[in-house]
mmCIF file of C-alpha atoms and ligand atoms in Angstrom:
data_model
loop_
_atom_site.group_PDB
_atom_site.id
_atom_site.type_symbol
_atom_site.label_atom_id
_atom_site.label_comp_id
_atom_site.label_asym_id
_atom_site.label_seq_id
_atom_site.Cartn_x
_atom_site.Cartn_y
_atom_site.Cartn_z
ATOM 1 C CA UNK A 115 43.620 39.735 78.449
ATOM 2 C CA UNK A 116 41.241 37.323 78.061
ATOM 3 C CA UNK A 117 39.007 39.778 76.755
ATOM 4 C CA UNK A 118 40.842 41.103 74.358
ATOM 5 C CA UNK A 119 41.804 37.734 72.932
ATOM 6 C CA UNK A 120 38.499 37.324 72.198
ATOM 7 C CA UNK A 121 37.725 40.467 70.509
ATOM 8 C CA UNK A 122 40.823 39.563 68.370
ATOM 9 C CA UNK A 123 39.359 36.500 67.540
ATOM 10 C CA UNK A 124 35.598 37.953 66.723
ATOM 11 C CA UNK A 125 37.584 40.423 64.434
ATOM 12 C CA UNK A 126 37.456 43.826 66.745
ATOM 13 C CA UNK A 127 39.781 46.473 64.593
ATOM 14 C CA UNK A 128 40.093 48.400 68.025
ATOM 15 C CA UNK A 129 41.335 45.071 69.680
ATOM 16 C CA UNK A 130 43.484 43.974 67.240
ATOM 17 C CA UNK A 131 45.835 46.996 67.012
ATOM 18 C CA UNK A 132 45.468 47.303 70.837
ATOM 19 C CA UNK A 133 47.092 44.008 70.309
ATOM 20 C CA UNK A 134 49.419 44.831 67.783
ATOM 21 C CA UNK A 135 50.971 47.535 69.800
ATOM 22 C CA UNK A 136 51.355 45.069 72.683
ATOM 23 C CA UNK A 137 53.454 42.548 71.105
ATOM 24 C CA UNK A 138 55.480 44.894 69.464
ATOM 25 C CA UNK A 139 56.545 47.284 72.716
ATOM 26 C CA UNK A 140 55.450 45.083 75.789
ATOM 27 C CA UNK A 141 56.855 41.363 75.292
ATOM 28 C CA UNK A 142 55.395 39.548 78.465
ATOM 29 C CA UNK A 143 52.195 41.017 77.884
ATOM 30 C CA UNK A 144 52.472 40.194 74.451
ATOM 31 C CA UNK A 145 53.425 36.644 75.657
ATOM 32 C CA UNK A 146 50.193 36.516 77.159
ATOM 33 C CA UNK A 147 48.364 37.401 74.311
ATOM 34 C CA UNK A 148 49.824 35.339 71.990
ATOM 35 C CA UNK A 149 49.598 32.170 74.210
ATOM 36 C CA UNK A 150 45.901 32.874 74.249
ATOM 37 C CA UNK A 151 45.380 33.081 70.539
ATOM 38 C CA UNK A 152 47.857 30.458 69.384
ATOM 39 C CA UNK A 153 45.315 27.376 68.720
ATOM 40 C CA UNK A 154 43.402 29.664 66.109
ATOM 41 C CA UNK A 155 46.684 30.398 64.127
ATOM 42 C CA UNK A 156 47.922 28.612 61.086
ATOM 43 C CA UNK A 157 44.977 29.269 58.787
ATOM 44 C CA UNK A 158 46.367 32.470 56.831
ATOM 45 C CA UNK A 159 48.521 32.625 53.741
ATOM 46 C CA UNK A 160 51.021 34.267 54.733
ATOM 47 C CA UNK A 161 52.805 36.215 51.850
ATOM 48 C CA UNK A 162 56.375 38.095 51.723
ATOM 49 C CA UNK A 163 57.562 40.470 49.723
ATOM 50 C CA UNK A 164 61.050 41.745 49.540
ATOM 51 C CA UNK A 165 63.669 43.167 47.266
ATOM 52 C CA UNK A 166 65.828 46.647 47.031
ATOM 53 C CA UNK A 167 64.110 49.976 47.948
ATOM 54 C CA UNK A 168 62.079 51.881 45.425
ATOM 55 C CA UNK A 169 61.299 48.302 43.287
ATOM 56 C CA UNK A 170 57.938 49.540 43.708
ATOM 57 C CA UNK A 171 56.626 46.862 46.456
ATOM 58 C CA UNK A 172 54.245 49.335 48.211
ATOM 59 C CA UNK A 173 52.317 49.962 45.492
ATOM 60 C CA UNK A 174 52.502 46.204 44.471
ATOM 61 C CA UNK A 175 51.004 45.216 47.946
ATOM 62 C CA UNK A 176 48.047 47.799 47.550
ATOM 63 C CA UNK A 177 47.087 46.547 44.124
ATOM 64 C CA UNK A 178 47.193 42.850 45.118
ATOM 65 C CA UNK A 179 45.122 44.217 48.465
ATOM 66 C CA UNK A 180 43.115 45.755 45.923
ATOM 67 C CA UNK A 181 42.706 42.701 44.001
ATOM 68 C CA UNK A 182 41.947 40.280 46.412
ATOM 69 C CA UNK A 183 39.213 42.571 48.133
ATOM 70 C CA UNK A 184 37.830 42.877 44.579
ATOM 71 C CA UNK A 185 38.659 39.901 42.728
ATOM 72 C CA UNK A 186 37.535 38.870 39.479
ATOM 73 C CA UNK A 187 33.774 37.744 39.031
ATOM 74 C CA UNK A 188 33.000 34.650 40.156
ATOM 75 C CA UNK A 189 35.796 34.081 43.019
ATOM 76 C CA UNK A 190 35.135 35.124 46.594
ATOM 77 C CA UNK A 191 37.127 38.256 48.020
ATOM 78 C CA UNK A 192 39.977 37.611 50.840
ATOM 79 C CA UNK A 193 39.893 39.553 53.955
ATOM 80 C CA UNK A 194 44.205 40.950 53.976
ATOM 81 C CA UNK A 195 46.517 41.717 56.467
ATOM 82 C CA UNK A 196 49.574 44.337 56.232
ATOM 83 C CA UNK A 197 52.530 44.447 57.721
ATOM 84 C CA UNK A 198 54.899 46.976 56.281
ATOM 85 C CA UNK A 199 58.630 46.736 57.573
ATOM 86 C CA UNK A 200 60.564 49.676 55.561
ATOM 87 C CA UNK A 201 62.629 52.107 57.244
ATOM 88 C CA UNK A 202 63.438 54.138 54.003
ATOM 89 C CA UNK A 203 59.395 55.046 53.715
ATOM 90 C CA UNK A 204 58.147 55.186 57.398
ATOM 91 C CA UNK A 205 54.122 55.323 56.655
ATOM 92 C CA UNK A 206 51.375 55.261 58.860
ATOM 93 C CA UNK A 207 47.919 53.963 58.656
ATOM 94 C CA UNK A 208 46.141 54.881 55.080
ATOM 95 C CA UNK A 209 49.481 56.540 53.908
ATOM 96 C CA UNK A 210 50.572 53.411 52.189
ATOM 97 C CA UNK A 211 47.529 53.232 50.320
ATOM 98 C CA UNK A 212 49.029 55.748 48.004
ATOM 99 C CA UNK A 213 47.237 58.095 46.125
ATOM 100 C CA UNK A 214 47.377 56.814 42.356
ATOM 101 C CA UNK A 215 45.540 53.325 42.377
ATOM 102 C CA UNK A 216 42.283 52.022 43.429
ATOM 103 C CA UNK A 217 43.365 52.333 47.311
ATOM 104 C CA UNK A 218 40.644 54.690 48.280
ATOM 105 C CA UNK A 219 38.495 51.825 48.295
ATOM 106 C CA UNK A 220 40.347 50.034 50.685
ATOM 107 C CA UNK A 221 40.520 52.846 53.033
ATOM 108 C CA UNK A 222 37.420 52.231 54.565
ATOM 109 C CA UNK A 223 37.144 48.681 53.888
ATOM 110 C CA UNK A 224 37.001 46.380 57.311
ATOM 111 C CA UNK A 225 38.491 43.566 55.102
ATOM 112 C CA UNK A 226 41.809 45.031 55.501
ATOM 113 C CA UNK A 227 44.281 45.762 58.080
ATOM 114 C CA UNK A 228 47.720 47.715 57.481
ATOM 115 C CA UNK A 229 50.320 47.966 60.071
ATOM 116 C CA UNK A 230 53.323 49.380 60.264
ATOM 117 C CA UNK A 231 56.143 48.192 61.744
ATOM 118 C CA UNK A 232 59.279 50.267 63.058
ATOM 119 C CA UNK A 233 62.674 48.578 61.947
ATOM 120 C CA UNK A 234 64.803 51.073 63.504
ATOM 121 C CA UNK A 235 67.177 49.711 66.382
ATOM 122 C CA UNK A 236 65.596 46.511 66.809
ATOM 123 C CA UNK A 237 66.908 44.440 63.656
ATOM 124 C CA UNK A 238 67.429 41.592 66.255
ATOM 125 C CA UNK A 239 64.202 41.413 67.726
ATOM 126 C CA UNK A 240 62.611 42.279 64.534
ATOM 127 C CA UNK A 241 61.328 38.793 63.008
ATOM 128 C CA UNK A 242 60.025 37.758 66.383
ATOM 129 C CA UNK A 243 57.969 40.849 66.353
ATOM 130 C CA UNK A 244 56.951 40.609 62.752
ATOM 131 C CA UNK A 245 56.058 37.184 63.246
ATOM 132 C CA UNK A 246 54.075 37.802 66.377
ATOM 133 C CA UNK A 247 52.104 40.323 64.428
ATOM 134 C CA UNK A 248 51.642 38.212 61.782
ATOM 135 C CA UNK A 249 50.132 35.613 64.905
ATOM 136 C CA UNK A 250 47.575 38.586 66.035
ATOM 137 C CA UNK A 251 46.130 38.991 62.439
ATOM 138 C CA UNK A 252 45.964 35.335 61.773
ATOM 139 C CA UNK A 253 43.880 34.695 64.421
ATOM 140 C CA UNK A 254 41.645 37.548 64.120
ATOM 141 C CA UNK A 255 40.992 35.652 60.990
ATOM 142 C CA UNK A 256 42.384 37.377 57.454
ATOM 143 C CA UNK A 257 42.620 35.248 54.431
ATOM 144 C CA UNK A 258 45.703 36.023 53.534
ATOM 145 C CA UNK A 259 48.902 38.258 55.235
ATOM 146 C CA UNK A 260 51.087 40.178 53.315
ATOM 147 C CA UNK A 261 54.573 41.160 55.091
ATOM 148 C CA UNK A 262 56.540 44.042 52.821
ATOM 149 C CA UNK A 263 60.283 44.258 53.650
ATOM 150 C CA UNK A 264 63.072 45.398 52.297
ATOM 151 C CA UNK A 265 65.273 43.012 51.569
ATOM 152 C CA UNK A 266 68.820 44.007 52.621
ATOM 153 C CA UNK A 267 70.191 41.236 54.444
ATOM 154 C CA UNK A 268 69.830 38.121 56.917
ATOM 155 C CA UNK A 269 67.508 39.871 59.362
ATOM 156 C CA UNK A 270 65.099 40.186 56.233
ATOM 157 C CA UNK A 271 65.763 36.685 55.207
ATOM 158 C CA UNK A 272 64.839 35.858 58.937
ATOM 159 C CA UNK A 273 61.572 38.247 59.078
ATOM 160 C CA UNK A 274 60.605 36.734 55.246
ATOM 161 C CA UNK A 275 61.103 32.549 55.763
ATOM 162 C CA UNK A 276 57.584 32.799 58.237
ATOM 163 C CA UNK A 277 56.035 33.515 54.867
ATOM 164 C CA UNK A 278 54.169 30.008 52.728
ATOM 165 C CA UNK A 279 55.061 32.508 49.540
ATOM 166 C CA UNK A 280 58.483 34.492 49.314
ATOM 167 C CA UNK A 281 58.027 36.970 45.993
ATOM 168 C CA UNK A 282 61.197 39.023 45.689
ATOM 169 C CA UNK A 283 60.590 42.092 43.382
ATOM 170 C CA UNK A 284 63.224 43.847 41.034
ATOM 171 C CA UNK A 285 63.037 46.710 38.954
ATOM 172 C CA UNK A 286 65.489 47.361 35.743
ATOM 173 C CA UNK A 287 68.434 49.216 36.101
ATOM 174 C CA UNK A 288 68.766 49.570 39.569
ATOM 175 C CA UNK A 289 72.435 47.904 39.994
ATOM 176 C CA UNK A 290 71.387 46.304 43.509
ATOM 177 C CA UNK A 291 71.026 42.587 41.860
ATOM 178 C CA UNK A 292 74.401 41.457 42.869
ATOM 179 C CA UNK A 293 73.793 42.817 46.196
ATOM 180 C CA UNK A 294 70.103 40.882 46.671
ATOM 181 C CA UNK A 295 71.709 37.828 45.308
ATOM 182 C CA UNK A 296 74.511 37.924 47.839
ATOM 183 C CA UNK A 297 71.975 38.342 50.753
ATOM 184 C CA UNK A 298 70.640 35.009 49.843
ATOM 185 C CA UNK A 299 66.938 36.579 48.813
ATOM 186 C CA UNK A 300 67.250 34.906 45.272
ATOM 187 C CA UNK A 301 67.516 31.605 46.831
ATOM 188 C CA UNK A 302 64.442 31.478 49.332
ATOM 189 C CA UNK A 303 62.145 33.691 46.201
ATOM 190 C CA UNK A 304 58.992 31.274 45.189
ATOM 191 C CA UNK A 305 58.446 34.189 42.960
ATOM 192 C CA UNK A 306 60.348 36.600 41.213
ATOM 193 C CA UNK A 307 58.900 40.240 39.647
ATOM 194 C CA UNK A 308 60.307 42.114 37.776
ATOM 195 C CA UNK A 309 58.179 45.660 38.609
ATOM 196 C CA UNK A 310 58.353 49.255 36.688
ATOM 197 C CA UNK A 311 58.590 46.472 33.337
ATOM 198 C CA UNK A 312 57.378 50.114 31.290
ATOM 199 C CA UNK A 313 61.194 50.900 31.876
ATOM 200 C CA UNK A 314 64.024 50.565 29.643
ATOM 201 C CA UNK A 315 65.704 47.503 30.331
ATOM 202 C CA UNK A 316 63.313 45.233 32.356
ATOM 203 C CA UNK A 317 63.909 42.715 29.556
ATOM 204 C CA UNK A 318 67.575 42.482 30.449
ATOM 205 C CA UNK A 319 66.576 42.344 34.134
ATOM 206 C CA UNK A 320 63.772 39.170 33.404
ATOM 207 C CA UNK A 321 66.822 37.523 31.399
ATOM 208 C CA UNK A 322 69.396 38.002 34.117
ATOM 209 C CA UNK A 323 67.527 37.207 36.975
ATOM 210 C CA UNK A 324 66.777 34.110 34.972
ATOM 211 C CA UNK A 325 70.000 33.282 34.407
ATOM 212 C CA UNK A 326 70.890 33.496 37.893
ATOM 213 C CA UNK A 327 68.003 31.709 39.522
ATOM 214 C CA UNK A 328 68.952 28.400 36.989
ATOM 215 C CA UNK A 329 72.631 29.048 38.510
ATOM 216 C CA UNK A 330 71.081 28.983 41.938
ATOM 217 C CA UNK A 331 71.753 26.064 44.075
ATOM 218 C CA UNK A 332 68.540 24.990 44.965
ATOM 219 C CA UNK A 333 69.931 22.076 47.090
ATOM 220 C CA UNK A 334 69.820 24.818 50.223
ATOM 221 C CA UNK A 335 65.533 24.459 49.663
ATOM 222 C CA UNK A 336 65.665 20.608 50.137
ATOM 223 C CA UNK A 337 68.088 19.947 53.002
ATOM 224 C CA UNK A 338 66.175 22.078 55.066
ATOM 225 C CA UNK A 339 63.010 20.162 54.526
ATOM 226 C CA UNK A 340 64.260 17.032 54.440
ATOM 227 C CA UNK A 341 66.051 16.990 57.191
ATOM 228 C CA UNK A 342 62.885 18.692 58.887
ATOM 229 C CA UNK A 343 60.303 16.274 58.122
ATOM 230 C CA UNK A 344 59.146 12.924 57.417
ATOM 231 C CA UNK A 345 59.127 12.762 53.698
ATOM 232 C CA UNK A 346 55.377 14.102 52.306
ATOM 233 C CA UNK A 347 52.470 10.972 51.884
ATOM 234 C CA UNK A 348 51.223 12.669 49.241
ATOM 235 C CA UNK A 349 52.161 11.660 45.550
ATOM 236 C CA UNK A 350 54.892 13.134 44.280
ATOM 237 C CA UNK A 351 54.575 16.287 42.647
ATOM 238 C CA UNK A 352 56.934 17.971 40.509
ATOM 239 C CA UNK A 353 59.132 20.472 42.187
ATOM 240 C CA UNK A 354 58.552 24.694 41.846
ATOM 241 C CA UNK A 355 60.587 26.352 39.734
ATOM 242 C CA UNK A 356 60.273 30.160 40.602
ATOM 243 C CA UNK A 357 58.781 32.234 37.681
ATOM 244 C CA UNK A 358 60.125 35.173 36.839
ATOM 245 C CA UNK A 359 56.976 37.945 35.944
ATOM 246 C CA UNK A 360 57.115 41.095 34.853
ATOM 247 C CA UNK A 361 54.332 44.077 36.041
ATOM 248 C CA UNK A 362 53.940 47.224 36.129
ATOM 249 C CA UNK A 363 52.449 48.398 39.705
ATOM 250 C CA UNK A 364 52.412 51.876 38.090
ATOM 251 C CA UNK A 365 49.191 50.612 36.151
ATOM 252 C CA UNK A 366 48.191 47.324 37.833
ATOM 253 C CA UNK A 367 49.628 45.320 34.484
ATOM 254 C CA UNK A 368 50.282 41.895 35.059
ATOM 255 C CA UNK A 369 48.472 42.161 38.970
ATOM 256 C CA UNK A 370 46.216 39.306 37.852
ATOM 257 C CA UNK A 371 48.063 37.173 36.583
ATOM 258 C CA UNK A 372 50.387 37.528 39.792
ATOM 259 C CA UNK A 373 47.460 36.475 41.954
ATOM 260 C CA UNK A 374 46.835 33.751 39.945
ATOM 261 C CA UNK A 375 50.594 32.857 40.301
ATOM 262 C CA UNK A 376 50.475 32.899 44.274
ATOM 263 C CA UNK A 377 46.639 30.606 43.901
ATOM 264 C CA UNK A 378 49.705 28.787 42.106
ATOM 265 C CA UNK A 379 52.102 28.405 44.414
ATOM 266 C CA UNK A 380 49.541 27.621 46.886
ATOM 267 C CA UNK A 381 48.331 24.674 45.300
ATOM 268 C CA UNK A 382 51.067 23.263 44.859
ATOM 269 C CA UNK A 383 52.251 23.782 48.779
ATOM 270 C CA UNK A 384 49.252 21.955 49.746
ATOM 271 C CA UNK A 385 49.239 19.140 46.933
ATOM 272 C CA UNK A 386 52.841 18.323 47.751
ATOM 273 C CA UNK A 387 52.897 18.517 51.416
ATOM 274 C CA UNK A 388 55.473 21.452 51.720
ATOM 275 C CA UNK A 389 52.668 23.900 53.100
ATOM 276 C CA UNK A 390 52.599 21.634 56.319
ATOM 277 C CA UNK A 391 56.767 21.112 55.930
ATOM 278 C CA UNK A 392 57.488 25.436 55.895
ATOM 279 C CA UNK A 393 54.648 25.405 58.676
ATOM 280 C CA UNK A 394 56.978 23.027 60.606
ATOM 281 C CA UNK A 395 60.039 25.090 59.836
ATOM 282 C CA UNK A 396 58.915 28.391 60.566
ATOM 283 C CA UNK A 397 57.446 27.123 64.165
ATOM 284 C CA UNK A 398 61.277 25.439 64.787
ATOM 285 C CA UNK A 399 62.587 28.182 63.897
ATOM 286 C CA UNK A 400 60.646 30.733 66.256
ATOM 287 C CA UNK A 401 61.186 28.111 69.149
ATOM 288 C CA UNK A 402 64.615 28.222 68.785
ATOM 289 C CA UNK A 403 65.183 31.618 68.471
ATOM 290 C CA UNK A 404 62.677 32.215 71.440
ATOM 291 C CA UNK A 405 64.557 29.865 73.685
ATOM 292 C CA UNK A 406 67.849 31.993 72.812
ATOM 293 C CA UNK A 407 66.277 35.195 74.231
ATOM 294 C CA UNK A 408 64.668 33.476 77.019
ATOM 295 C CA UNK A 409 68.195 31.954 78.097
ATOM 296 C CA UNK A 410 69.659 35.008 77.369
ATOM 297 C CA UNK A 411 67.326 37.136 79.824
ATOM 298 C CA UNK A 412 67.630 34.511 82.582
ATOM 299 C CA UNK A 413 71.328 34.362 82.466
ATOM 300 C CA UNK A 414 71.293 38.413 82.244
ATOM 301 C CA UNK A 415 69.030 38.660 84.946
ATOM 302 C CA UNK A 416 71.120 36.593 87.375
ATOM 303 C CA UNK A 417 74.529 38.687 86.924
ATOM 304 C CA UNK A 418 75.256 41.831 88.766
ATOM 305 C CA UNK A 419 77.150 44.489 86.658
ATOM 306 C CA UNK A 420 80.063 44.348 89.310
ATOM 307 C CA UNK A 421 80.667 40.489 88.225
ATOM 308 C CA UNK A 422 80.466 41.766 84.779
ATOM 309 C CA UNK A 423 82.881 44.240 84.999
ATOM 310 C CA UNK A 424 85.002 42.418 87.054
ATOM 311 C CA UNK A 425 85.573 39.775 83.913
ATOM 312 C CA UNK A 426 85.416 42.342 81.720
ATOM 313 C CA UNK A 427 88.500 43.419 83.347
ATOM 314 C CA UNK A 428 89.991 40.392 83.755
ATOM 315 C CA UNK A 429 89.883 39.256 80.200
ATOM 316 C CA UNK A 430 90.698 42.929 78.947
ATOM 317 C CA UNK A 431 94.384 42.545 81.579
ATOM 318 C CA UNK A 432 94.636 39.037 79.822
ATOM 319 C CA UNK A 433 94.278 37.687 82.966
ATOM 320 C CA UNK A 434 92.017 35.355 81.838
ATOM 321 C CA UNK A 435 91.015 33.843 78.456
ATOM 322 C CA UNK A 436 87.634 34.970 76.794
ATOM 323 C CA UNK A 437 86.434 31.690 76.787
ATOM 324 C CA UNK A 438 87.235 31.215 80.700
ATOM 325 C CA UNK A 439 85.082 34.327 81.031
ATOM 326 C CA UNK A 440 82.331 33.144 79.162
ATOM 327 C CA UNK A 441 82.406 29.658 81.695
ATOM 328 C CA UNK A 442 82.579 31.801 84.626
ATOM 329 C CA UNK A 443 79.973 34.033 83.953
ATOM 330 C CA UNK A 444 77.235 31.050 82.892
ATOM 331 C CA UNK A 445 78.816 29.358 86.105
ATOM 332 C CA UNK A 446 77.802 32.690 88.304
ATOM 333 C CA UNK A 447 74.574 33.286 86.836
ATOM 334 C CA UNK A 448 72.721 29.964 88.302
HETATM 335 N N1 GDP B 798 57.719 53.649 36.149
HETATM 336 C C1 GDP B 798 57.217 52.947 37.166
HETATM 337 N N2 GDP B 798 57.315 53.420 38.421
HETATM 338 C C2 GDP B 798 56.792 52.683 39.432
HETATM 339 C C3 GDP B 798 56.188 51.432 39.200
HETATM 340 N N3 GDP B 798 55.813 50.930 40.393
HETATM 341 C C4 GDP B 798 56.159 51.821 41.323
HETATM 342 N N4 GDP B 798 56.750 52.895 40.758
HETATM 343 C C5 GDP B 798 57.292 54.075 41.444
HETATM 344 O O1 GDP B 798 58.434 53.698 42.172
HETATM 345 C C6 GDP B 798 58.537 54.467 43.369
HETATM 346 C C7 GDP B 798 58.720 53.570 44.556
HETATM 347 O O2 GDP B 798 57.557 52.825 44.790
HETATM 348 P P1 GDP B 798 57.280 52.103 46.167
HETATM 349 O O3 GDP B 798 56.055 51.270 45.989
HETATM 350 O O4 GDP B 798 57.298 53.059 47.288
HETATM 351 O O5 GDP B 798 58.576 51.170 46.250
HETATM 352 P P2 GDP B 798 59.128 50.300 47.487
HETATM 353 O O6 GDP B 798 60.204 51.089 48.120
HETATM 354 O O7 GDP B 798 59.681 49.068 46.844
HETATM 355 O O8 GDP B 798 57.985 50.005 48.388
HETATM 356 C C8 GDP B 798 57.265 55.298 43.452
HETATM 357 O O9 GDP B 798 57.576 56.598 43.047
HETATM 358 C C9 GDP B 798 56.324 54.648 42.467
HETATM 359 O O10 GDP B 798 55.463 55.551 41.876
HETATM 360 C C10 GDP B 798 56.102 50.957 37.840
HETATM 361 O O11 GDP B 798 55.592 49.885 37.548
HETATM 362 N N5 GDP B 798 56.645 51.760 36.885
HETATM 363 MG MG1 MG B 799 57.699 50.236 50.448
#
């Protein structure tokens, strides 16, 4: 393992989606792994990017891949990191890369990892999994991370808060605002696109989606931090409000001024002290959903299925309350 860590860590493709496959399928191995690269995490920017199916994030990620592999003269090109979470559009390896935009180029290109991640049965498990991914690419060293999901409910809003940059993308006329907005995606979006703007109606979509985010209750945002941190040394800075941008991924229009957008957001992470504040959030949040499984396992582990099915019974012949049950069983499982 050791080995391998440090392949990861030198950059080895082979190595890193040995690794990859290991923390996905094999979680004490994993475990191992992960231990091993943890001190040389924390230097990637880790971007999200959710919203309905069919918005058009796929071909968004490639051109922003595309973009930051070939950026515009006079800035220095950032290695990237995929991770593609979509069960509607199952790809694998150079598939996502489409076939339309500049992708060929980053076919071949060492700068750039894509992974694929299956969603299918393992919702629960699924943002420890994305975010252990996430772990294996930062160390091996990419610039930036870019985590496509679709965003359908609170297991995406779980995969998507590891990100520094949330970007939620809508297309006109789809009808699934209401539905995204419910899910609680508007509220945690740093940025908001609206994609496929050559379509009718994407000006109706900017102005709604505006509408909504100044109706949003931002208060949610600055609980959490406060209540997570000391407040940031730094001088104040005035708080983000989440653009709303249009693009069309169809053509790359409006790609570069997205980029500049996220160099944005960014900045202003770091200058106000909230890039070290999500860091701190994302970590709690791992730890505490970590320590649920582990408990979970242990206590599983120490209960035989005939104790199980004995309270099962019980409770089921109201014999005893649920709640009796549950004290039971955590009392038999030490
Ligand atoms: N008209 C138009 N179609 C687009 C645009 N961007 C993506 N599409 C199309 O929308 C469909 C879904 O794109 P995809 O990237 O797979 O969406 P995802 O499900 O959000 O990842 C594809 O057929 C794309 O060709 C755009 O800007 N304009
Ligand atoms: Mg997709």
């Amino acid at each position: 393992m050791k080995d391998l860590a440090v392949s990861i860590l030198a950059g080895d493709r082979n190595a890193i989606a040995n690794a990859l496959s290991i923390v996905e399928n094999d979680v004490d191995l994993g475990n191992i792994i992960l231990d091993a690269l943890f001190p040389h995490t924390g230097k990637a920017h880790i971007i999200g990017i959710t919203g309905p199916p069919g918005t058009g994030k796929s071909m968004l990620v490639n051109h922003l891949a595309g973009l930051y592999r070939h950026p515009a003269e006079g800035k220095y090109p950032c290695s990237v990191g995929i991770i593609a979470i979509d069960p509607s559009s199952p790809f694998t390896g150079g598939a996502i890369l489409g076939d339309r935009v500049r992708m060929r180029d980053l076919a071949g290109d060492n700068g750039v990892f894509i992974r694929s991640m299956a969603s299918r049965g393992s919702l629960g498990g699924l943002a420890q999994k994305t975010y252990a991914a996430a772990q294996v690419m930062d160390a091996a060293g990419f610039d930036i991370i870019i985590i496509e999901t679709v965003g359908a409910g609170q297991s995406e809003v779980n995969i998507i808060q590891l990100a520094q940059t949330v970007i939620v993308v809508e297309a006109p006329g789809l009808g699934d605002d209401i539905q995204v907005i419910k899910a609680g995606i508007l509220e945690i979006a740093d940025i908001i696109v609206v994609n496929k703007a050559d379509l009718d109606g994407a000006d109706n979509t900017e102005r709604y989606l505006k509408t909504m985010l100044d109706l949003a209750n931002k208060s949610y945002d600055h609980e959490m931090i406060s209540s997570a941190v000391e407040p940031a040394k730094n001088p104040p800075v005035s708080p983000w409000i989440p653009p709303v941008k249009k693009t069309i991924a169809l053509t790359g229009d409006g790609m570069e001024v997205l980029i500049q957008i996220i160099k944005e957001h960014s900045d202003y992470l770091k200058s106000s002290g909230e890039w070290n504040t999500r860091q701190r959030i994302a970590l709690s949040r791992h730890l505490l959903e970590s320590i649920k499984e582990e408990l979970y396992d242990r206590w599983q582990g120490n209960i035989s299925k005939k104790i199980w099915d004995s309270m099962v019974d019980q409770v089921c012949d109201r014999k005893i309350s649920p709640r009796s049950a549950i004290l039971e069983l955590l009392k038999k499982s030490r």
